[in-house]
Short mmCIF file of C-alpha atoms in Angstrom, two decimals:
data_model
loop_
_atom_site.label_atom_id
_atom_site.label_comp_id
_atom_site.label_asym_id
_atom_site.label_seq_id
_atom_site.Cartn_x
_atom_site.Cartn_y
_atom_site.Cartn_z
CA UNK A 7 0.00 0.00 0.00
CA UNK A 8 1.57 3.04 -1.04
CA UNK A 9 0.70 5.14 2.45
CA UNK A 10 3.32 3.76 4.44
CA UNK A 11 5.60 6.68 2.12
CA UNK A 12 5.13 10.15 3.97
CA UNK A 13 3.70 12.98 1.83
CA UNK A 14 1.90 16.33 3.01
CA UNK A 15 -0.39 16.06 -0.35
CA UNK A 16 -2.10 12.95 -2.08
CA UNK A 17 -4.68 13.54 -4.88
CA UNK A 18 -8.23 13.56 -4.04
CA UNK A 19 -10.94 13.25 -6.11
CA UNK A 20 -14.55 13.11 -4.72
CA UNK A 21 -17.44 12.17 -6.82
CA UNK A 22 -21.20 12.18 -5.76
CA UNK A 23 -21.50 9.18 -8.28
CA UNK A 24 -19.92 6.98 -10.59
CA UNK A 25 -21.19 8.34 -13.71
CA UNK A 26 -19.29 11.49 -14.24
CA UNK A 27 -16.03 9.44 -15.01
CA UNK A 28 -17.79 7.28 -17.69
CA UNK A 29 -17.34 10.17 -20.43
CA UNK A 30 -14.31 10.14 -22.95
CA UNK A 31 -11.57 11.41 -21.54
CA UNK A 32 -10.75 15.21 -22.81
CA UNK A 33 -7.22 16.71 -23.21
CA UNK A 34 -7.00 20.68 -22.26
CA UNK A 35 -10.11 20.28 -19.57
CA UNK A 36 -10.98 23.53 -17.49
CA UNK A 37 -12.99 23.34 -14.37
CA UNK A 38 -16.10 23.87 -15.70
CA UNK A 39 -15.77 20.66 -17.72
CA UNK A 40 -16.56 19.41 -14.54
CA UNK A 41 -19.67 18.89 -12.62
CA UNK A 42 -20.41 21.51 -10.01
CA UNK A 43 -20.39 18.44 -7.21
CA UNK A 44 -16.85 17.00 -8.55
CA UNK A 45 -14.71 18.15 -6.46
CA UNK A 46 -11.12 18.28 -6.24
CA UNK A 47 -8.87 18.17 -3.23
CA UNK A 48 -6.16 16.40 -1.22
CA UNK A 49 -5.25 14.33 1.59
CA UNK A 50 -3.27 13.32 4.10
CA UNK A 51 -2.86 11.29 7.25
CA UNK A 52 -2.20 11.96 11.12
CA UNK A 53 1.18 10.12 11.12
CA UNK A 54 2.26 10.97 8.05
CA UNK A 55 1.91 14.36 8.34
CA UNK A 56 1.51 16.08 11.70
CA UNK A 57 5.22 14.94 13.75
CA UNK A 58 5.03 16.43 16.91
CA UNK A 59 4.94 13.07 18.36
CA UNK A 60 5.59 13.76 22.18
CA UNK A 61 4.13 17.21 22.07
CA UNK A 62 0.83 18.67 24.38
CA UNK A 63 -0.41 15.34 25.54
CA UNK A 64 -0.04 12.89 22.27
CA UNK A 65 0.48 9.36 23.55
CA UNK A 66 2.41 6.36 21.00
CA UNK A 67 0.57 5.15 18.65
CA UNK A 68 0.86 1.90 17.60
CA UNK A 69 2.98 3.26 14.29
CA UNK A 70 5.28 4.97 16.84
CA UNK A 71 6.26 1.63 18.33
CA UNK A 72 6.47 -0.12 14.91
CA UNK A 73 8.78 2.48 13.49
CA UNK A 74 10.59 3.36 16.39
CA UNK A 75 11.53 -0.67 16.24
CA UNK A 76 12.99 -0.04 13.06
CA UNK A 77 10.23 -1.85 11.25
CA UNK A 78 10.31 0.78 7.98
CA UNK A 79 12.74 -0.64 5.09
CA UNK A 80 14.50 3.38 5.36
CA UNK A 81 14.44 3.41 8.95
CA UNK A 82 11.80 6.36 8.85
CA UNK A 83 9.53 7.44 11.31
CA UNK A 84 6.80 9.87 11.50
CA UNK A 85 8.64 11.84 14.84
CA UNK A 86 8.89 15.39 12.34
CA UNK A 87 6.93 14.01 9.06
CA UNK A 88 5.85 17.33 7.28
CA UNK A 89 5.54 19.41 10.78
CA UNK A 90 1.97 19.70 9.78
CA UNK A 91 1.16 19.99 13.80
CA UNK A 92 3.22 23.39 13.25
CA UNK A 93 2.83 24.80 10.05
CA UNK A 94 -0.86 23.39 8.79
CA UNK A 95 -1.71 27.46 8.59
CA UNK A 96 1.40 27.52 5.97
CA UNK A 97 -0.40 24.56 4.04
CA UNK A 98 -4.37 25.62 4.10
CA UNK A 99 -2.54 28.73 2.78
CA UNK A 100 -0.78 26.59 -0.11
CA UNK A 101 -4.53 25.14 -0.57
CA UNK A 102 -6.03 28.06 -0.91
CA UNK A 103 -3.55 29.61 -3.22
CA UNK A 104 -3.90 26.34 -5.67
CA UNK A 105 -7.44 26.50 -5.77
CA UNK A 106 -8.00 23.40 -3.52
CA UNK A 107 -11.43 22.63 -3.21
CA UNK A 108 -11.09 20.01 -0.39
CA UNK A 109 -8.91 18.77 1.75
CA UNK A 110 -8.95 15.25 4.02
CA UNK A 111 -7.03 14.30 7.12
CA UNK A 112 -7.33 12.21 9.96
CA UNK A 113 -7.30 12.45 13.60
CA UNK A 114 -4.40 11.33 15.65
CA UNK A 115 -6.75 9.25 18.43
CA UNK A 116 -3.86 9.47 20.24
CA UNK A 117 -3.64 13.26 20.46
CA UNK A 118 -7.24 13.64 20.86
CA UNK A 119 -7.66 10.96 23.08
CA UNK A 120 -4.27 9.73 24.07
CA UNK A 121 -5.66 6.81 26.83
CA UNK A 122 -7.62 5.56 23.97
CA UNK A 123 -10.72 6.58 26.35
CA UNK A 124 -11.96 8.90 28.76
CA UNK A 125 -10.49 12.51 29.40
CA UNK A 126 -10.04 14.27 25.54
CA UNK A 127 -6.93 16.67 25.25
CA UNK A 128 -7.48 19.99 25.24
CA UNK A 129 -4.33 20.46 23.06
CA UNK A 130 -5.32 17.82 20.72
CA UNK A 131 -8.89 19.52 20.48
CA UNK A 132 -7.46 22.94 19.87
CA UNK A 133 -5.43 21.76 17.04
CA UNK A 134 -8.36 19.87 15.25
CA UNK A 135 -10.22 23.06 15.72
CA UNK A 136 -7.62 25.54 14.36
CA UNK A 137 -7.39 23.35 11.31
CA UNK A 138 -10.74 22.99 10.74
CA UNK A 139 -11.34 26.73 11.26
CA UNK A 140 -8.59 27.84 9.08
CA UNK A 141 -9.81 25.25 6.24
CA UNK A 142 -13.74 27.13 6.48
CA UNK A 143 -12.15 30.02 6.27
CA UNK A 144 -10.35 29.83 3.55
CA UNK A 145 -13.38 28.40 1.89
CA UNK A 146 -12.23 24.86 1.41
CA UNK A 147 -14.72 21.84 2.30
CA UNK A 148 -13.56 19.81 5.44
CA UNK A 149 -13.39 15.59 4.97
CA UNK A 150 -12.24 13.77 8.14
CA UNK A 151 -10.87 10.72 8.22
CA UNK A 152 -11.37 8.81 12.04
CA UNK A 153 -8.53 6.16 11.73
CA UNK A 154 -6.02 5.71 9.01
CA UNK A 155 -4.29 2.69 9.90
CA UNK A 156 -3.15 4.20 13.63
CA UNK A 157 -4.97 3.46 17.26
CA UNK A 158 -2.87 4.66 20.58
CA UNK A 159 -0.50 2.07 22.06
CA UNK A 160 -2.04 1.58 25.39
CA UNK A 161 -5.29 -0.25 23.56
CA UNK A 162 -3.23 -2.40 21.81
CA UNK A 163 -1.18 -3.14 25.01
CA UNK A 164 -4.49 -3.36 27.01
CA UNK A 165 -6.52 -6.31 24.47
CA UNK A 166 -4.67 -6.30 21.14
CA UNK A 167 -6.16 -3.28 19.57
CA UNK A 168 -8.45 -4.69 16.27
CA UNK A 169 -8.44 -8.28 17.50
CA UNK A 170 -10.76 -7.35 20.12
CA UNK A 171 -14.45 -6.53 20.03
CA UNK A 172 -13.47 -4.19 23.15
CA UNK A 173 -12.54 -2.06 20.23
CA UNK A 174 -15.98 -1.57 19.07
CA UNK A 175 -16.91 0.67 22.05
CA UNK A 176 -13.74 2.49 22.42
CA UNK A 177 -14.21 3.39 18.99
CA UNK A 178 -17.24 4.61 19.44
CA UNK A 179 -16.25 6.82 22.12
CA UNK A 180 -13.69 8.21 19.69
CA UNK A 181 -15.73 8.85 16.78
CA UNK A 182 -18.38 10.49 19.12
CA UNK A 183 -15.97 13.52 20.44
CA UNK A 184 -14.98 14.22 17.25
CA UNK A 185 -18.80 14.27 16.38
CA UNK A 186 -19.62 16.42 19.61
CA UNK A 187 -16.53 19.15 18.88
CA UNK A 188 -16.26 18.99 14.98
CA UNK A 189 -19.21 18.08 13.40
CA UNK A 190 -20.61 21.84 13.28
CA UNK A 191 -18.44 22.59 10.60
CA UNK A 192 -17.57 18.61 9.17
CA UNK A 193 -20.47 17.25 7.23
CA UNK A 194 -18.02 14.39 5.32
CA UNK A 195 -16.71 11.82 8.14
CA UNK A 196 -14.82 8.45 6.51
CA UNK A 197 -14.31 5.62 9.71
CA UNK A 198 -11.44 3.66 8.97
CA UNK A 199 -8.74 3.53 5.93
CA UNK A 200 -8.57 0.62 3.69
CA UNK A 201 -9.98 -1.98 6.46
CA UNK A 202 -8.77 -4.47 3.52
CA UNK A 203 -5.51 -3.72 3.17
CA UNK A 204 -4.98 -2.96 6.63
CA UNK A 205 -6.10 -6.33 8.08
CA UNK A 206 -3.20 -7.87 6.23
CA UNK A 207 -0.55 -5.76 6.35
CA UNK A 208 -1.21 -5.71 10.31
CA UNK A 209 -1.87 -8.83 11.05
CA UNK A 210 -1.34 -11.04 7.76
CA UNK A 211 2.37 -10.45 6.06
CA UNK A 212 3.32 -7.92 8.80
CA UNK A 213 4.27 -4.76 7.38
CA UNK A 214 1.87 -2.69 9.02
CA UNK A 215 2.10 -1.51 12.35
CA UNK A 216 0.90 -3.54 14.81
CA UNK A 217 3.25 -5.99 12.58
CA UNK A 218 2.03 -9.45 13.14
CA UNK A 219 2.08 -11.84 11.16
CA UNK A 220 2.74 -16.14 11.36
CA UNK A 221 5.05 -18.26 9.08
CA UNK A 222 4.89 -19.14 5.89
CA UNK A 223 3.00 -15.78 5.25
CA UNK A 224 4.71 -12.77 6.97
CA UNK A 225 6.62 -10.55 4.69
CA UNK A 226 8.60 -8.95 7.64
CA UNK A 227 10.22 -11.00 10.55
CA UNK A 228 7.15 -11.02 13.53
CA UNK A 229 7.45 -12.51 16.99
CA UNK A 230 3.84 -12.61 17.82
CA UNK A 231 0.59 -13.48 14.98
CA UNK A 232 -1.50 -15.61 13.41
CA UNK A 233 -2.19 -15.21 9.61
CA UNK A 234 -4.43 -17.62 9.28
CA UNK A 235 -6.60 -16.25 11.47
CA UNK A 236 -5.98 -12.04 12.31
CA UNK A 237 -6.99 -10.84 9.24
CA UNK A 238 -10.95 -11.88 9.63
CA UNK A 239 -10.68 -11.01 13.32
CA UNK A 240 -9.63 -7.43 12.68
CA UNK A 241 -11.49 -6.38 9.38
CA UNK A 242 -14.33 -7.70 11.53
CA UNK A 243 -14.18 -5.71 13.91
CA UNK A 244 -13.43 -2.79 11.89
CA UNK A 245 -16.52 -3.42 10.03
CA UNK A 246 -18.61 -3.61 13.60
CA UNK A 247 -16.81 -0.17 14.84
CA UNK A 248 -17.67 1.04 11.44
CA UNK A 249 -21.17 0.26 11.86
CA UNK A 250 -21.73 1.44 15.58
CA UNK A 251 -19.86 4.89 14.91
CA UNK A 252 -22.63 5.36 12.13
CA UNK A 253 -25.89 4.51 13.85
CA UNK A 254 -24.58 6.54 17.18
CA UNK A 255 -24.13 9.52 13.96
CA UNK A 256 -27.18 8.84 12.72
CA UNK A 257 -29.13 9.06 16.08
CA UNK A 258 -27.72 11.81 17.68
CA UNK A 259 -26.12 13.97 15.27
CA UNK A 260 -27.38 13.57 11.66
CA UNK A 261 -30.61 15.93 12.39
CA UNK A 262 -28.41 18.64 13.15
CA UNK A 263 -25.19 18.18 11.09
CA UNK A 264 -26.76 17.13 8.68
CA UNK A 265 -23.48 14.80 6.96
CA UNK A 266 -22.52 11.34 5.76
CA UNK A 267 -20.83 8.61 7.02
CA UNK A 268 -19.01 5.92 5.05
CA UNK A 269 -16.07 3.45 4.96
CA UNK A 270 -13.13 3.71 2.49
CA UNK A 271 -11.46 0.45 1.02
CA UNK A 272 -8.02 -0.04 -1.31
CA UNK A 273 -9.37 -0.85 -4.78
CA UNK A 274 -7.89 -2.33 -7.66
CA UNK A 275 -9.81 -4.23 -10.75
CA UNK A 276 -8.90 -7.59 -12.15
CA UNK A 277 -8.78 -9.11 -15.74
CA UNK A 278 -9.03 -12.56 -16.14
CA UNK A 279 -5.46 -13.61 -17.66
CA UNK A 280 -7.20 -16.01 -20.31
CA UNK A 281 -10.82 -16.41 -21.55
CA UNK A 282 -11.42 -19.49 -19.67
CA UNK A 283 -14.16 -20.37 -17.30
CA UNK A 284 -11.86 -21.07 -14.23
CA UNK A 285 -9.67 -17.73 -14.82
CA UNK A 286 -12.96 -15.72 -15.10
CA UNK A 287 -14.38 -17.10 -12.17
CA UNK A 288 -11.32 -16.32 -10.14
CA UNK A 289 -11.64 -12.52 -11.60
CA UNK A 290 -15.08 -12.64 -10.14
CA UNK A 291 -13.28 -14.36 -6.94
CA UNK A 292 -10.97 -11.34 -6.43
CA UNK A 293 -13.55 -8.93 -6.42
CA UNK A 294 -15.78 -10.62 -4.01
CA UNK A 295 -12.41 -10.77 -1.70
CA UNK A 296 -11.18 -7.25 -2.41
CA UNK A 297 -14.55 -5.41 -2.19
CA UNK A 298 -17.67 -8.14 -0.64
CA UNK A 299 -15.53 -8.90 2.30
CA UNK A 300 -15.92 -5.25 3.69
CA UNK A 301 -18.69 -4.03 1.52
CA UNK A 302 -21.41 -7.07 1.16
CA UNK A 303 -21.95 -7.09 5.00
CA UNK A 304 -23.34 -3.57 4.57
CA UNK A 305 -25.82 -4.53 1.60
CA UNK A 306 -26.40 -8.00 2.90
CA UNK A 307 -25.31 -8.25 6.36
CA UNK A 308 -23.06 -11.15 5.65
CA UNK A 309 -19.77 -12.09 3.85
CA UNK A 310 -19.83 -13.12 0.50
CA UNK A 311 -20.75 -16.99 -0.03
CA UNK A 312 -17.21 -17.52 -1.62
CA UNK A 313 -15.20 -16.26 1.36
CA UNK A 314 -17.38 -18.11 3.86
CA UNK A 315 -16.98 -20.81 2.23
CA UNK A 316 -12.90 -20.79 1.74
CA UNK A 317 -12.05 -19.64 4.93
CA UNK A 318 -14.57 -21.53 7.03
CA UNK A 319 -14.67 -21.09 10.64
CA UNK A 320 -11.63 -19.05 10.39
CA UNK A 321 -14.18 -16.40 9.50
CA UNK A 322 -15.99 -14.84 11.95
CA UNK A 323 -19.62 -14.91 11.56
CA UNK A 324 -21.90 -11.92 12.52
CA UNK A 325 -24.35 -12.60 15.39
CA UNK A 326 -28.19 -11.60 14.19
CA UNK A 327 -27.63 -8.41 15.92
CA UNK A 328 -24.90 -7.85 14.88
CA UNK A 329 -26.25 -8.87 11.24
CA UNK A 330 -28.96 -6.10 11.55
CA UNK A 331 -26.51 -3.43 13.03
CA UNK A 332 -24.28 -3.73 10.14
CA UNK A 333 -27.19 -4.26 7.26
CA UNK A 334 -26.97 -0.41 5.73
CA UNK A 335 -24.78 1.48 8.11
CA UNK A 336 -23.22 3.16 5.37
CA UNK A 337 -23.96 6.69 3.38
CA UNK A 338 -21.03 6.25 0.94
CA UNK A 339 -17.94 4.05 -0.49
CA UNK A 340 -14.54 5.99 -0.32
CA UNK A 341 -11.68 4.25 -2.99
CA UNK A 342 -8.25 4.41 -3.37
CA UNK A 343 -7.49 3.32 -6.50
CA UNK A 344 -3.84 3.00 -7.69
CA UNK A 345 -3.48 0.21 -10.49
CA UNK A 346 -5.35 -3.20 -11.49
CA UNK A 347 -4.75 -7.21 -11.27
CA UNK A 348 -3.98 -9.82 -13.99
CA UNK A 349 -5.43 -12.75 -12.29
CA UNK A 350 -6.08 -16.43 -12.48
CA UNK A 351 -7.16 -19.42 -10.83
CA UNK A 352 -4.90 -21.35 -8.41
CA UNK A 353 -6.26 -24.57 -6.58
CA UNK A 354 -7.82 -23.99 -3.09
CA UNK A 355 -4.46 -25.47 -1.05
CA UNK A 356 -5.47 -28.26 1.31
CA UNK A 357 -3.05 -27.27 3.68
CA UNK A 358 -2.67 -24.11 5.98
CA UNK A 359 -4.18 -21.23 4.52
CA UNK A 360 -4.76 -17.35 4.85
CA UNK A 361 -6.38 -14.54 3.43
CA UNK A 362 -4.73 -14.72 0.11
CA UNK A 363 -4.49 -18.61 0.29
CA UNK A 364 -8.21 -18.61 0.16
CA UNK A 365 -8.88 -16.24 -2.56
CA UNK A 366 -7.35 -18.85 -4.57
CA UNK A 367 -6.18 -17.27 -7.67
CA UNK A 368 -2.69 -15.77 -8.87
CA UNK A 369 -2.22 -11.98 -9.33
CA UNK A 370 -0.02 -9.43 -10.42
CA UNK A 371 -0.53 -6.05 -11.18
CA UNK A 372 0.09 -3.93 -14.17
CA UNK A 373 -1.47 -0.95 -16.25
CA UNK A 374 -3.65 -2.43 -19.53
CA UNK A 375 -5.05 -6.01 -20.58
CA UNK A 376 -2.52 -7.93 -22.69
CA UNK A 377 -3.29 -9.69 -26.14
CA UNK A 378 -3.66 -13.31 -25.37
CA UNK A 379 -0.93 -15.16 -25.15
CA UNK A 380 1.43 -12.07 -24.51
CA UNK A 381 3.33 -12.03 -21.16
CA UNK A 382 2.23 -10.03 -18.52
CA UNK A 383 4.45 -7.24 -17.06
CA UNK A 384 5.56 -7.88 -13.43
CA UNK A 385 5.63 -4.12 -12.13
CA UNK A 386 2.77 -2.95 -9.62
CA UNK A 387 4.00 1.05 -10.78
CA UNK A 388 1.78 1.42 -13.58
CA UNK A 389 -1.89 3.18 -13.27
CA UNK A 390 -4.83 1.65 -15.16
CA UNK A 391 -7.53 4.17 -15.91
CA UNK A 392 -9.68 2.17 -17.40
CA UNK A 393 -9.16 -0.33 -14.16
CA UNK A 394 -10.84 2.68 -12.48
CA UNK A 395 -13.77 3.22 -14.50
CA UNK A 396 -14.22 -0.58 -13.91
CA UNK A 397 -14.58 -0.27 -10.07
CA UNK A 398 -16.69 2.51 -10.59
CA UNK A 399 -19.17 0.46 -12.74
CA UNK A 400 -18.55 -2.52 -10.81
CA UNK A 401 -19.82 -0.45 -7.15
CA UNK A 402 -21.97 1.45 -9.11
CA UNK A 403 -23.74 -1.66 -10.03
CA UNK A 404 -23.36 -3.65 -6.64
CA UNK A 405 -24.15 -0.53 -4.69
CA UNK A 406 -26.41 1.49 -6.56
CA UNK A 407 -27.76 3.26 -3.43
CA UNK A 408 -23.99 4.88 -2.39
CA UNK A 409 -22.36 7.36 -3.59
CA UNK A 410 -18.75 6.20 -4.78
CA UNK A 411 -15.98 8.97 -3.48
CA UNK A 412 -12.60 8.46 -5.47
CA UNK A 413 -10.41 9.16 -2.15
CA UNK A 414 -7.16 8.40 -3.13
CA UNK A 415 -6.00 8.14 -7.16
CA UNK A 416 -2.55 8.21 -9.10
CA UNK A 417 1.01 6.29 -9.81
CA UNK A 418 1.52 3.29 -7.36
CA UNK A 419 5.32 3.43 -5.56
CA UNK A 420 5.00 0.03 -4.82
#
C-alpha cells in the first residue's frame, strides 16, 4: 500500500457518483468541464503528516512503536513528518492559493484521546479546531478521516487493539468527540482507511504496524501473529466499529449536522489472464475478496458466499444483531485506487491457509489487458484508468444506493 511513504499532499478526487467518469476522456479540460459536485482536493494522514509526536499530551501510537523498532525498510519514522502539527496554517494557505477545493485528514486518536478513552486533550482539540477553522475560512470543504491505519498504544497493550471486540466501544467513544466538537463545521466523516488492506498488512504479512504476522505468510520477521486467522478477526471488527460509529451519527447527530458517514477500502480491478471459465471465475473471486468482504456485510449483512466458504470457521460470523446493526450502516464508499490485477485461478491449497491462500487465484498487477498469449508485465508502478472506470461500474452496479468517493488516485510506488 503506497501510504506507508510520507507525503503532506495525495490527490483527491470526490465524486457524488460513478457516472461522471464514464465520459471520454478530454485533453485541455478547465474546471467547468466538470460537474459543479466533482470536487477536487487532497489528503493526508495523522502520522504521516503532523510529527510532533511527544508534544501537548499525544500518547504512541501503535505506528510509533512499529517504526521506532525499526520496522520501515529506510528506517523512517513519522517523529517530524511534514511538521503539519506546526505549520498546517502555511499549508491551508498553499490550498487556498492552488485552488483546492477540499482537503482530508485524519485524527491522531492518540492526540485527541491519548488513553484511547476517557479525558479528551485539550491540546489535541485545539489543534483539530484551528485546522478545521482555518480550512472554512479559507473556503475549502472539510473531509475527516477517524482512523487511518493508527490506534494509541495503550489499547493495543491493554486487548490487542483490532483483535478485540473491546474495540468496538472504544471506537465509538472516539468517533463520538470528534462528532460532539467537529461536526458543526464537518459534514463528510470516513471511519477507517482501507480496512482491507490494513487487516493484512497488520496482522497477515506484517508490514503494518501492529506488525504481526505467522510463518509461511509474513513478509517482515514477527514474533507474535496468526495469519491464518488475524486478518478476519480485525477487518471484523473494523466493520462492527464502522457500523456502531454510524448509527450513534445517525441518532444523535445527523438531524443537526446534517453529513454522511461511510467506509473507504483499497481498490484495484482484475482481468481474467485467459478467456477461460476457471480464470474468469477467479476474476469474479478477487472482487468478491477485495470489495464483498468489507462491503457485502453492509448490503447483505453477511460475507460473501465464496469467502465463507474458503475460509470456514476461520471467519468470523456476525451474530443476528450484529447482522442487523451492520445491514446499511453506510452513506457512501470511499476508494483508493492506484493500479489493477492480472489474475487467475490457483487450486484452493489443502493445507494451511490465509487470506490470500483462500482467494485462490494468482495476481499481479500492471497498467492495460494484454493480447492473449502475450506475457504479462511484473511491475505494480503502472496506473490503469480504465481499471478505475471498472470499479466505478462494478460499485456502481453492486451498490447502486452509495455514492462512490474516489479518495485516493494516481502512480503506485509500490
Amino acid at each position: 500500500m503506497p501510504a506507508i511513504t510520507f507525503f503532506s499532499l495525495l490527490l483527491l478526487f470526490l465524486l457524488s457518483s460513478a457516472s461522471h467518469l464514464l465520459a471520454d476522456p478530454v485533453l485541455g479540460f478547465t474546471r467547468s468541464d466538470f460537474p459543479r459536485n466533482f470536487v477536487f482536493g487532497a489528503a493526508t494522514s495523522a502520522y504521516q503528516y503532523e510529527g510532533a509526536v511527544a508534544e501537548d499530551g499525544r500518547s504512541p501510537s501503535i505506528w510509533d512503536t512499529f517504526t521506532h523498532a525499526g520496522k520501515m525498510t529506510d528506517n523512517s519514522t513519522g517523529d517530524v513528518a511534514a511538521d503539519g502539527y506546526h505549520k498546517y496554517k502555511d499549508d491551508v494557505k498553499l490550498m487556498a492559493d492552488t485552488n483546492l477545493e477540499a482537503y482530508r485528514f485524519s485524527i491522531s486518536w492518540s492526540r485527541l484521546i491519548p488513553s484511547g478513552r476517557g479525558a479528551v486533550n485539550p491540546k489535541g482539540l485545539e489543534y483539530y479546531n484551528n485546522v478545521i477553522d482555518e480550512l472554512v475560512k479559507n473556503g475549502i470543504q472539510v473531509h475527516v478521516m477517524l482512523s487511518h491505519l493508527d490506534i494509541p498504544q495503550i489499547l493495543d497493550d491493554e486487548y490487542g487493539g483490532w483483535l478485540s471486540p473491546t474495540i468496538v466501544e472504544d471506537f465509538t467513544e472516539f468517533a463520538d468527540v470528534c462528532f460532539r466538537e467537529f461536526g458543526d463545521r464537518v459534514s463528510y466523516w470516513t471511519t477507517i482507511d482501507e480496512p482491507n488492506v490494513s487487516a493484512l498488512g497488520s496482522y497477515d504479512n506484517g508490514i503494518f504496524a501492529p506488525g504481526r504476522c505467522s510463518d509461511p505468510f509474513g513478509i517482515t520477521k514477527c514474533t507474535v501473529g496468526n495469519s491464518t486467522i488475524e486478518p478476519y478477526i480485525a477487518a471484523h471488527n473494523m466493520i462492527l466499529a464502522h457500523s456502531s460509529a454510524t448509527r450513534l451519527y445517525r441518532e444523535k447527530y445527523r438531524a443537526a449536522q446534517k453529513g454522511a458517514v461511510g467506509i473507504n477500502v483499497y481498490s484495484s480491478w482484475s482481468y481474467p489472464l485467459t478467456n477461460s471459465n476457471v480464470d474468469i471465475e477467479a476474476a469474479k473471486r478477487y472482487l468478491d475478496f477485495v470489495f464483498g468482504w468489507i462491503l457485502e456485510p453492509f448490503a447483505s449483512g453477511d460475507y460473501p458466499e465464496v469467502m465463507r466458504t474458503n475460509a470456514g470457521t476461520r471467519l468470523p460470523s456476525f451474530t443476528k444483531s450484529q447482522s442487523q446493526l451492520v445491514k446499511g450502516a453506510i452513506d457512501f464508499v470511499g476508494i483508493n485506487h492506484y493500479y489493477s490485477m492480472y489474475v487467475n485461478d490457483r487450486p484452493l491449497d489443502k493445507g494451511t491457509r490465509d487470506y490470500s491462500a483462500d482467494m485462490s487465484v494468482y495476481q499481479r498487477a500492471s497498467r492495460a489487458k494484454p493480447p492473449s498469449g502475450k506475457q504479462v508485465p511484473s511491475s505494480s508502478s503502472r496506473s490503469d484508468p480504465e481499471g478505475l472506470q471498472l470499479v466505478l461500474q462494478y460499485l456502481s452496479e453492486s451498490y447502486s444506493d452509495l455514492p462512490i468517493y474516489i479518495q485516493e488516485n494516481g502512480k503506485s510506488n509500490i
